[in-house]
Coordinates of C-alpha atoms in Angstrom, one line a residue:
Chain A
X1 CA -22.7 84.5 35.6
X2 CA -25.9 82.1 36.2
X3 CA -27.7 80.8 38.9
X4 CA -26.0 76.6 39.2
X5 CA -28.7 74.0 37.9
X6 CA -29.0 72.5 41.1
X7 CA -30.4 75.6 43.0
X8 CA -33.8 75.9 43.5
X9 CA -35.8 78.9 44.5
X10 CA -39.2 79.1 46.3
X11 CA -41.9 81.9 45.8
X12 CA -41.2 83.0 49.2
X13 CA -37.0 82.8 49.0
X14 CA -36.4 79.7 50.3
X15 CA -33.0 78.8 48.4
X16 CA -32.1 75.3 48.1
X17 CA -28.5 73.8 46.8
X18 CA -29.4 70.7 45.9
X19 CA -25.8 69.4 45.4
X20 CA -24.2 70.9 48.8
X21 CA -28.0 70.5 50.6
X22 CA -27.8 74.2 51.9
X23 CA -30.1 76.2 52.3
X24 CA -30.7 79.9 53.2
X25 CA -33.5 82.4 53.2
X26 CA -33.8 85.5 50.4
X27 CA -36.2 89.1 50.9
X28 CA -37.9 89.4 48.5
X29 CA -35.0 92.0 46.2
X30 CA -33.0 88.8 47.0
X31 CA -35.5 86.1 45.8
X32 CA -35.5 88.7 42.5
X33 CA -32.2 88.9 42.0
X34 CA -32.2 84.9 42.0
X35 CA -34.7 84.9 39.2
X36 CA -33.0 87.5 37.4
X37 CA -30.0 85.3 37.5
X38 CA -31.6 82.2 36.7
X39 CA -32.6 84.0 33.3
X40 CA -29.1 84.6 32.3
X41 CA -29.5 88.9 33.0
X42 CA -26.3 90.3 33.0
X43 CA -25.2 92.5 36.2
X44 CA -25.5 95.6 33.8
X45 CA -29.4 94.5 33.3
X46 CA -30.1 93.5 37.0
X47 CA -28.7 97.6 37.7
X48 CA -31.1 98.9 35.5
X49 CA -33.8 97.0 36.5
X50 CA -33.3 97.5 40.4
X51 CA -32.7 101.2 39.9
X52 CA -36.0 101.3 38.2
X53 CA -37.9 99.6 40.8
X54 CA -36.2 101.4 43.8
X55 CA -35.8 104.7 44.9
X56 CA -31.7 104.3 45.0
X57 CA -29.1 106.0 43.6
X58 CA -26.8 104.4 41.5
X59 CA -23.6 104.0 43.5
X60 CA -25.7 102.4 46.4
X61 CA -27.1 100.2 43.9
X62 CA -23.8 98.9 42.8
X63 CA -22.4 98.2 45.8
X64 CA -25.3 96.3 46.9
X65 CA -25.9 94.3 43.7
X66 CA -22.2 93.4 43.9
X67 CA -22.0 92.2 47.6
X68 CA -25.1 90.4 47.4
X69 CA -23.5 88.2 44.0
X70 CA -20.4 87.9 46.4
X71 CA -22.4 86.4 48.8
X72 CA -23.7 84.0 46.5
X73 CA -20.5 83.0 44.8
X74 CA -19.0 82.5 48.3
X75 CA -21.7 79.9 49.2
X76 CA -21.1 78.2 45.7
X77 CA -24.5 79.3 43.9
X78 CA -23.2 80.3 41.4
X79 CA -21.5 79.0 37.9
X80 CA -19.0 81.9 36.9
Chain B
X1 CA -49.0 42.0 45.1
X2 CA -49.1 39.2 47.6
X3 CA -46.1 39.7 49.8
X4 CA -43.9 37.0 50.3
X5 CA -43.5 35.6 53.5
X6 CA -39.5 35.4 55.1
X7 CA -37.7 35.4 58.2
X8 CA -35.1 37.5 58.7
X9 CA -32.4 38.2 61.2
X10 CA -30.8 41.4 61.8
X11 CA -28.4 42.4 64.4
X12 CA -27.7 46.2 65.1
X13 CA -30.7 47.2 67.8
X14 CA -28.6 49.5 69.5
X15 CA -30.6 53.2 68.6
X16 CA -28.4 55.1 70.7
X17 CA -26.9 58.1 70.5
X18 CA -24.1 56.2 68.3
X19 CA -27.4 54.2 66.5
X20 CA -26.4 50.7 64.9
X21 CA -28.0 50.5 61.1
X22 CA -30.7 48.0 62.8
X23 CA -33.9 49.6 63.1
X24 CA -33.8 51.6 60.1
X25 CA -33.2 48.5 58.0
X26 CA -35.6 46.8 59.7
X27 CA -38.3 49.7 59.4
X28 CA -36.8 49.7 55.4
X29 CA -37.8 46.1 55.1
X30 CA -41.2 46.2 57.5
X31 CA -41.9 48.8 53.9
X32 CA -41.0 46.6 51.4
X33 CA -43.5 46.0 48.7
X34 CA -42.4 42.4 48.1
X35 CA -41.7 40.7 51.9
X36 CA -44.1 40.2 54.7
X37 CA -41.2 40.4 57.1
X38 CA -41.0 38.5 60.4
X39 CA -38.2 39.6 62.2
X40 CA -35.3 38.1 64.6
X41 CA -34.1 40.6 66.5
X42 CA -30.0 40.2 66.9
X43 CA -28.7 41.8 70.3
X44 CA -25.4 41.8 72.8
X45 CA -26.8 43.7 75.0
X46 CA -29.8 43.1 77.0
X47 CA -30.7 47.2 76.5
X48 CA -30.7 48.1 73.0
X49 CA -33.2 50.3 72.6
X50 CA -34.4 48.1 69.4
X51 CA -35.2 45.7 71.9
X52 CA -38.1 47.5 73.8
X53 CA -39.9 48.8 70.5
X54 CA -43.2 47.2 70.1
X55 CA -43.2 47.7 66.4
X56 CA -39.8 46.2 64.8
X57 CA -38.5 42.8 66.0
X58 CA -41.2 39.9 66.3
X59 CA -38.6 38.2 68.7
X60 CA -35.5 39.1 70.0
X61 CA -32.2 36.3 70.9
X62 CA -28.7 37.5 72.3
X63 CA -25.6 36.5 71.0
X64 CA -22.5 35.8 72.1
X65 CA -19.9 38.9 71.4
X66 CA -17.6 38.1 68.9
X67 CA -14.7 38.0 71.0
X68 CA -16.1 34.7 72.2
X69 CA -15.1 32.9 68.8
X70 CA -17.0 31.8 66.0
X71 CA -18.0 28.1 67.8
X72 CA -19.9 30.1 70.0
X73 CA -21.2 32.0 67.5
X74 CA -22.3 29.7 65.6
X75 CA -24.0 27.3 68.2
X76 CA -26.1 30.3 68.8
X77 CA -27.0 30.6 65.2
X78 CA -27.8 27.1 65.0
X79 CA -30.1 27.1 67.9
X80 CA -32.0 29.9 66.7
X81 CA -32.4 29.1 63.4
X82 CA -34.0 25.5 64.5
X83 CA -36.7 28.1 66.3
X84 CA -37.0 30.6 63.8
X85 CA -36.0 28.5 60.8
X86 CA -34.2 32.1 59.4
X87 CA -33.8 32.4 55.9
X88 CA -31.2 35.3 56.2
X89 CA -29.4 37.4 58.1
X90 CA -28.2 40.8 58.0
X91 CA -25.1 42.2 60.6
X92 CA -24.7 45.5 61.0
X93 CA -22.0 46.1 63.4
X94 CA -18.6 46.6 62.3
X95 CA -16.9 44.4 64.8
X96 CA -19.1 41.4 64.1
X97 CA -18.7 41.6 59.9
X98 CA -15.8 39.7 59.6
X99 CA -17.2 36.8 61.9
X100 CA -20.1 36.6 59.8
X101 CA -18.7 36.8 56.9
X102 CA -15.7 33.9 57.9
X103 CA -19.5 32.0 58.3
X104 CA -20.6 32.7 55.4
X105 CA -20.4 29.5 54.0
X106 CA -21.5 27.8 57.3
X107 CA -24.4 29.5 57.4
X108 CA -25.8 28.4 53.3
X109 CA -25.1 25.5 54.2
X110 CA -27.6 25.7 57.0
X111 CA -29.9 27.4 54.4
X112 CA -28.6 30.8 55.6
X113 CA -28.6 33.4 52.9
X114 CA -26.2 36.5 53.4
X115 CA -24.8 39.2 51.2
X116 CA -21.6 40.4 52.5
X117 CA -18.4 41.6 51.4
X118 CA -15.4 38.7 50.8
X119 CA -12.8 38.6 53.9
X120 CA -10.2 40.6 51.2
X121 CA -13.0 43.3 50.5
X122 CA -13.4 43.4 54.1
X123 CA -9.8 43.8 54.9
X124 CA -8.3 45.5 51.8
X125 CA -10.8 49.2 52.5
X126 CA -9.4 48.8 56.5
X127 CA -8.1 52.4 57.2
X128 CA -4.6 51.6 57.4
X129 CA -4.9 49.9 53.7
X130 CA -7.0 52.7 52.3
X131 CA -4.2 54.2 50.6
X132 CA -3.1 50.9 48.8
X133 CA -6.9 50.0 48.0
X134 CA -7.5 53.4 46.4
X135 CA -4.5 53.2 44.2
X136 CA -5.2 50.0 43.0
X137 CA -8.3 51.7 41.6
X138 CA -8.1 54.7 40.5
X139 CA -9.3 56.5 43.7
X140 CA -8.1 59.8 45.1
X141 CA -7.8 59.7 49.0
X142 CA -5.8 62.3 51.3
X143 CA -2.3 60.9 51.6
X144 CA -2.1 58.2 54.5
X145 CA 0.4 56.8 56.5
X146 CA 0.4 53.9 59.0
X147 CA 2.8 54.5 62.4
X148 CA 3.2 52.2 65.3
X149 CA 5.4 54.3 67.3
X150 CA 6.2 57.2 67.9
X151 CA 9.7 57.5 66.0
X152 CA 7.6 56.9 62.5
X153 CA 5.0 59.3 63.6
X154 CA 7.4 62.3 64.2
X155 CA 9.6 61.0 60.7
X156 CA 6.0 60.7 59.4
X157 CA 5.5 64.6 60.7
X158 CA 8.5 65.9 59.8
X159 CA 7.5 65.2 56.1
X160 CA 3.7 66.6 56.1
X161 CA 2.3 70.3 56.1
X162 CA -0.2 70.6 59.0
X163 CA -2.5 70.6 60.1
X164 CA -3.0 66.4 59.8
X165 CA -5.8 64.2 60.8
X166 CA -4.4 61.6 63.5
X167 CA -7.0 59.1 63.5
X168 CA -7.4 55.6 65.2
X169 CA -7.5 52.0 63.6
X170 CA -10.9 51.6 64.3
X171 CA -12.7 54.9 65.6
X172 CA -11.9 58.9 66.4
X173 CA -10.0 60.9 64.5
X174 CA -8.3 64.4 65.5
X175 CA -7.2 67.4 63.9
X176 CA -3.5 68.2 65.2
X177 CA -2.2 71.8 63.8
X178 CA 1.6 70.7 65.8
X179 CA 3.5 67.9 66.1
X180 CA 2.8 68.1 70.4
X181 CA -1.0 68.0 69.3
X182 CA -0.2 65.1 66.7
X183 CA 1.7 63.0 69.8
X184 CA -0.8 63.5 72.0
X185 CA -3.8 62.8 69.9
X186 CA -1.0 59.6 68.6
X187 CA -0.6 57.9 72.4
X188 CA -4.3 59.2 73.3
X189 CA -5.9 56.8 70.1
X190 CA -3.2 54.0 70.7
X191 CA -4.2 53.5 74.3
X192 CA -7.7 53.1 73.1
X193 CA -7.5 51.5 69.7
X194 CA -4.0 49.9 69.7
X195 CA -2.0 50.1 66.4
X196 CA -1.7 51.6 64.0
X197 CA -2.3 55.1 63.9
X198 CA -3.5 56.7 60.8
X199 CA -1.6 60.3 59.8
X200 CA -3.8 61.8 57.6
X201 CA -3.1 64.7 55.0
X202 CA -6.2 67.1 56.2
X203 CA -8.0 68.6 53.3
X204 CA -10.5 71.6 53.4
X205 CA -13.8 70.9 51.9
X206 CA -17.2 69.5 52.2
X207 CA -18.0 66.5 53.9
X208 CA -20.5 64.2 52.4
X209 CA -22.0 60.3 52.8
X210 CA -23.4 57.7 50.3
X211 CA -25.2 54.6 51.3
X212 CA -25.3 52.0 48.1
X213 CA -25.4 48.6 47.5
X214 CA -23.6 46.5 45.4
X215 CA -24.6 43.2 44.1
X216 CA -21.5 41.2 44.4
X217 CA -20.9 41.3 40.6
X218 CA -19.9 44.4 39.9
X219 CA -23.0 46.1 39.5
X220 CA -23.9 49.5 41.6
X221 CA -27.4 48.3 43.1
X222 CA -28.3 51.9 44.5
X223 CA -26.7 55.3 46.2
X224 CA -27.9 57.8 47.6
X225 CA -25.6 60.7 48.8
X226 CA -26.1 62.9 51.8
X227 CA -24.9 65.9 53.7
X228 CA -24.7 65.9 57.3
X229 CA -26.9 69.5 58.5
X230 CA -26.6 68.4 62.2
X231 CA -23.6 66.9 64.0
X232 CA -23.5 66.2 67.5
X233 CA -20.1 66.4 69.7
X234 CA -19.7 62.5 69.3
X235 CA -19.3 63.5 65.1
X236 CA -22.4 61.4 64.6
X237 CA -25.1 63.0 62.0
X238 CA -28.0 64.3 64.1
X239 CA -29.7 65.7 60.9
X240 CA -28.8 64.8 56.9
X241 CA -30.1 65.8 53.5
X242 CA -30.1 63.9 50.2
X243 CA -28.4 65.9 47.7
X244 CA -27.5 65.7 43.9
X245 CA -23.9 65.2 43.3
X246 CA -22.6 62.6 40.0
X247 CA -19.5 63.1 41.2
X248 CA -20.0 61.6 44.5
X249 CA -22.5 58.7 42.7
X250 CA -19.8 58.4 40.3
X251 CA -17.3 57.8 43.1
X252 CA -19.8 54.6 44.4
X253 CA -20.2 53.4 41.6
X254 CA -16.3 53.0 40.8
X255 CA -15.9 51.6 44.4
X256 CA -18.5 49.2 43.5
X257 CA -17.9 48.1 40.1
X258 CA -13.8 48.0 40.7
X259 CA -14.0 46.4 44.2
X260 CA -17.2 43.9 42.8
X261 CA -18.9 45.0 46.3
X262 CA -21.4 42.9 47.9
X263 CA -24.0 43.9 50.2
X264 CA -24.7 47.6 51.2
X265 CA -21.4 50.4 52.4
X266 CA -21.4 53.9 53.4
X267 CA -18.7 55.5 51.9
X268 CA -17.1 59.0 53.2
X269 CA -15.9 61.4 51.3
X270 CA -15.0 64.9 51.2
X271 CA -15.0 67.7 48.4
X272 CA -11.6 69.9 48.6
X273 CA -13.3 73.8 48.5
X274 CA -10.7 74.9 46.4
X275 CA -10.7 72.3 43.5
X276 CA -13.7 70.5 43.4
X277 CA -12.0 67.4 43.5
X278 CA -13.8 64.4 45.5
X279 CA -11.7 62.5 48.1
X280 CA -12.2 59.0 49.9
X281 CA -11.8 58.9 53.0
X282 CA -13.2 56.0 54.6
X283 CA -15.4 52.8 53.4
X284 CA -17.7 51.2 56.3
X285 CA -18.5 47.9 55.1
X286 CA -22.5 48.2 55.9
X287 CA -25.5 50.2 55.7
X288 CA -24.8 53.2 57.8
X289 CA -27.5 53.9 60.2
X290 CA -29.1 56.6 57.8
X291 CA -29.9 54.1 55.6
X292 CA -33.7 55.0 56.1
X293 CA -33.6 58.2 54.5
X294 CA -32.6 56.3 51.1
X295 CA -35.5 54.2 51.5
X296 CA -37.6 57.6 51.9
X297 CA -35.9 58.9 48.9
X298 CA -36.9 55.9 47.0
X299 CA -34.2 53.6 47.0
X300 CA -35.0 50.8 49.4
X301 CA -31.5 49.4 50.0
X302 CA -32.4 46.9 52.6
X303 CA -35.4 45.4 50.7
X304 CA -32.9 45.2 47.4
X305 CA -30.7 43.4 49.5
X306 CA -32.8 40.3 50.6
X307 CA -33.7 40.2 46.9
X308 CA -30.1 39.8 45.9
X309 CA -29.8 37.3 48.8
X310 CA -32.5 35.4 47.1
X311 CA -30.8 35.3 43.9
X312 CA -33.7 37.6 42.6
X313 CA -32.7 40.1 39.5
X314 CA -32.8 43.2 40.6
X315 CA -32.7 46.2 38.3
X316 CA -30.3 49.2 39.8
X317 CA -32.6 52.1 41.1
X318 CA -32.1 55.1 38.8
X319 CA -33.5 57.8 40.9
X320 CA -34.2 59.0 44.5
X321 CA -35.7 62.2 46.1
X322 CA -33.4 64.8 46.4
X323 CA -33.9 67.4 49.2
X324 CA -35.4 64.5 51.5
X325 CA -34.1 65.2 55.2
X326 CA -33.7 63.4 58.3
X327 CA -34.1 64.5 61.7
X328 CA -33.3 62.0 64.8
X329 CA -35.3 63.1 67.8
X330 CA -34.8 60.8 71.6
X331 CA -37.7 59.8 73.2
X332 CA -37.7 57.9 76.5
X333 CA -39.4 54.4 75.8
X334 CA -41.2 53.6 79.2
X335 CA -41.6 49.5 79.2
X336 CA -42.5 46.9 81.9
X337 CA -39.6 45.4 84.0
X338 CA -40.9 41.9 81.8
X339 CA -39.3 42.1 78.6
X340 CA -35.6 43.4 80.2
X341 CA -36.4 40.4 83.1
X342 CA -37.1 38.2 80.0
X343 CA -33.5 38.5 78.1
X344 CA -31.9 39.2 80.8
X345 CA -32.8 35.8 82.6
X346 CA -33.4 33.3 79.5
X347 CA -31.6 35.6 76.4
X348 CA -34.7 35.6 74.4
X349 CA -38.0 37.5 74.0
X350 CA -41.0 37.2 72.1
X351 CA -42.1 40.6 71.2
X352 CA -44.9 40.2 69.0
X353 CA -47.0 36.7 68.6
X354 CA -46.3 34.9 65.5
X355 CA -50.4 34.5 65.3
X356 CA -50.7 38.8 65.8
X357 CA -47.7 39.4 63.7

């Protein structure tokens, strides 16, 4: 799972599809999540890597990490 | 560079809430790097907005409507070409193409220039001939049929899945989830449009826009393709973004190369959500009235076009800006009775001085 080629992301999580011409708007754990993508992490890495930076348990984080790459499939930013 | 210095005519002033491609070809070429433009404003009505803008047309002439017959047409022509001396013209209404392009060859001989489609271009991507045109190339389009009464429309029914698009010969286009919906939509479009009536297979996707050019030889000038972000109730786009999509410049360029295109098109297409796979769905045979935000993106269509016209060599653009966005905005022009008392009394107006020009 990757971020597609044509999507750009700004410092302040602006995303922009540059082949559909959406756009939407990322928080910042979004905006990280996007760059975490764009490097190829896997969504065992990305668990990790959120559960280190927030104070979450583990369940929470899973269920969050996954409906937040559901919601970027569904608006076709992703290649899977 | 020193600019070279041409007359051309353009028809099209009508930026409405329906805009005709006029002004933003006319603010494309006013751009270009290699004309110094002076500009003949074409109008039919004596309040296209083009009209009263201080900045685009140098003078302004009505003409006839096409329903008046070529002569007419033509007589028009002649006597504002002895004024203006034009050396081209470029129409941007739909119902006015095939007139100008049946004086096509009247109008060289005049010293003229135009780059327009053939008459069999012109009439072969009609909607009720998409189907065959697309075939003949290669193209995918959502399965068509052509009814002229209401018999074929319900044998026409009986045989697709719903819901369809009903759509009219010329404009409008409905999607009918029931064959009542279908009839009504059918006798509403007829009454308007007259025959035929276009059933359409409706497919679920993306809509998206190109605007190229082709050179008459087979050769994709430029495209640029767009996504519609704002559409008002009419279905016009309020708002657009350039996007990246081969697929769709792929799509132009076969239309092009196959079809040996002259002159600018907008094409229409759609992207089916579930496969991917890109759809035709309409060809308009002229710059569509977006055609500005190509020129933004890089690609100035309108300036290519006079070049080609001129028998120039013109290299096809090979980029453009993606992520460039229009926005229209209205904005109430307030002008002295003149210029309206002007054309409305003698069908002609000089806008700005050829000495101030």
């Amino acid at each position: 799972m990757k971020l597609r080629k044509s999507v750009a992301v700004s410092e302040n999580g602006f995303v922009f599809n540059a082949s559909r011409g959406d756009s939407f708007s990322a928080n910042p754990t979004g905006a990280r999540i996007l760059d975490w993508l764009r490097d190829g992490k896997s969504e065992e890495e990305m668990k990790t890597l959120l559960l280190d930076l927030y104070d979450i348990d583990e369940t929470t984080c899973e269920k969050d990490l996954y409906d937040f790459l559901k919601v970027l499939k569904q608006h076709n930013l992703l290649d899977v | 560079m020193n600019r070279i210095p041409i007359t051309i005519a353009v028809t099209g002033l009508n930026n409405t809430d329906n805009p005709g491609p006029g002004i933003p070809v006319i603010r494309s070429l006013r751009e270009s790097g290699y004309f110094e433009v002076r500009i003949v404003g074409l109008v039919y009505e004596n309040l296209e907005p083009g009209l009263y803008m201080d900045d685009m047309a140098d003078v302004v002439y009505t003409l006839p409507y096409p329903s008046m017959g070529h002569e007419m047409l033509l007589s028009r022509l002649v006597y504002i070409h002895e004024r203006e001396d034009l050396t081209l013209i470029i129409p941007n209404f739909d119902a006015e193409l095939l007139t100008f392009i049946k004086l096509a060859g009247r109008l060289s001989a005049m010293g003229i220039r135009t780059l327009l489609p053939t008459q069999e271009q012109f009439e072969s991507r009609q909607k009720d001939r998409l189907t065959d045109f697309a075939r003949q190339f290669g193209i995918a389009v959502p399965k068509s049929d052509a009814v002229t009464g209401i018999g074929e429309l319900m044998q026409v029914l009986a045989e697709s899945r719903y819901p369809v698009v009903v759509k009219g010969r010329f404009y409008e286009a409905y999607v009918a989830h029931t064959a009542d919906q279908a009839q009504q939509y059918f006798y509403r479009l007829s009454a308007k449009w007259g025959f035929p009536i276009i059933v359409q297979q409706f497919i679920r996707g993306q809509e998206f826009n190109v605007t190229a050019l082709g050179d008459g030889k087979g050769r994709l000038i430029g495209a640029v393709p767009m996504r519609k972000t704002y559409v008002t109730s009419n279905g016009k786009g309020w708002a657009g973004i350039a996007i990246e999509d081969d697929t769709l410049l792929d799509m132009a360029r076969t239309v092009v190369i196959q079809t040996r295109w002259g002159g600018g098109l907008e094409l229409e297409l759609i992207k089916e959500d579930s496969t991917g796979d890109v759809y035709l769905i309409e060809i308009n045979p002229r710059f569509p009235a977006w055609v500005y935000l190509a020129t933004a993106c890089g690609q100035n269509h309108p300036e290519a076009l006079v070049r080609l016209a001129l028998g120039q060599t013109v290299e096809p653009f090979t980029d453009y800006n993606v992520g460039r966005m229009f926005v229209r905005y209205s904005w109430d022009m307030v002008c002295d009775l003149s210029r309206f008392q002007q054309i409305a009394t003698t069908g002609e107006v000089t806008i700005r001085p050829e000495a101030l020009a």
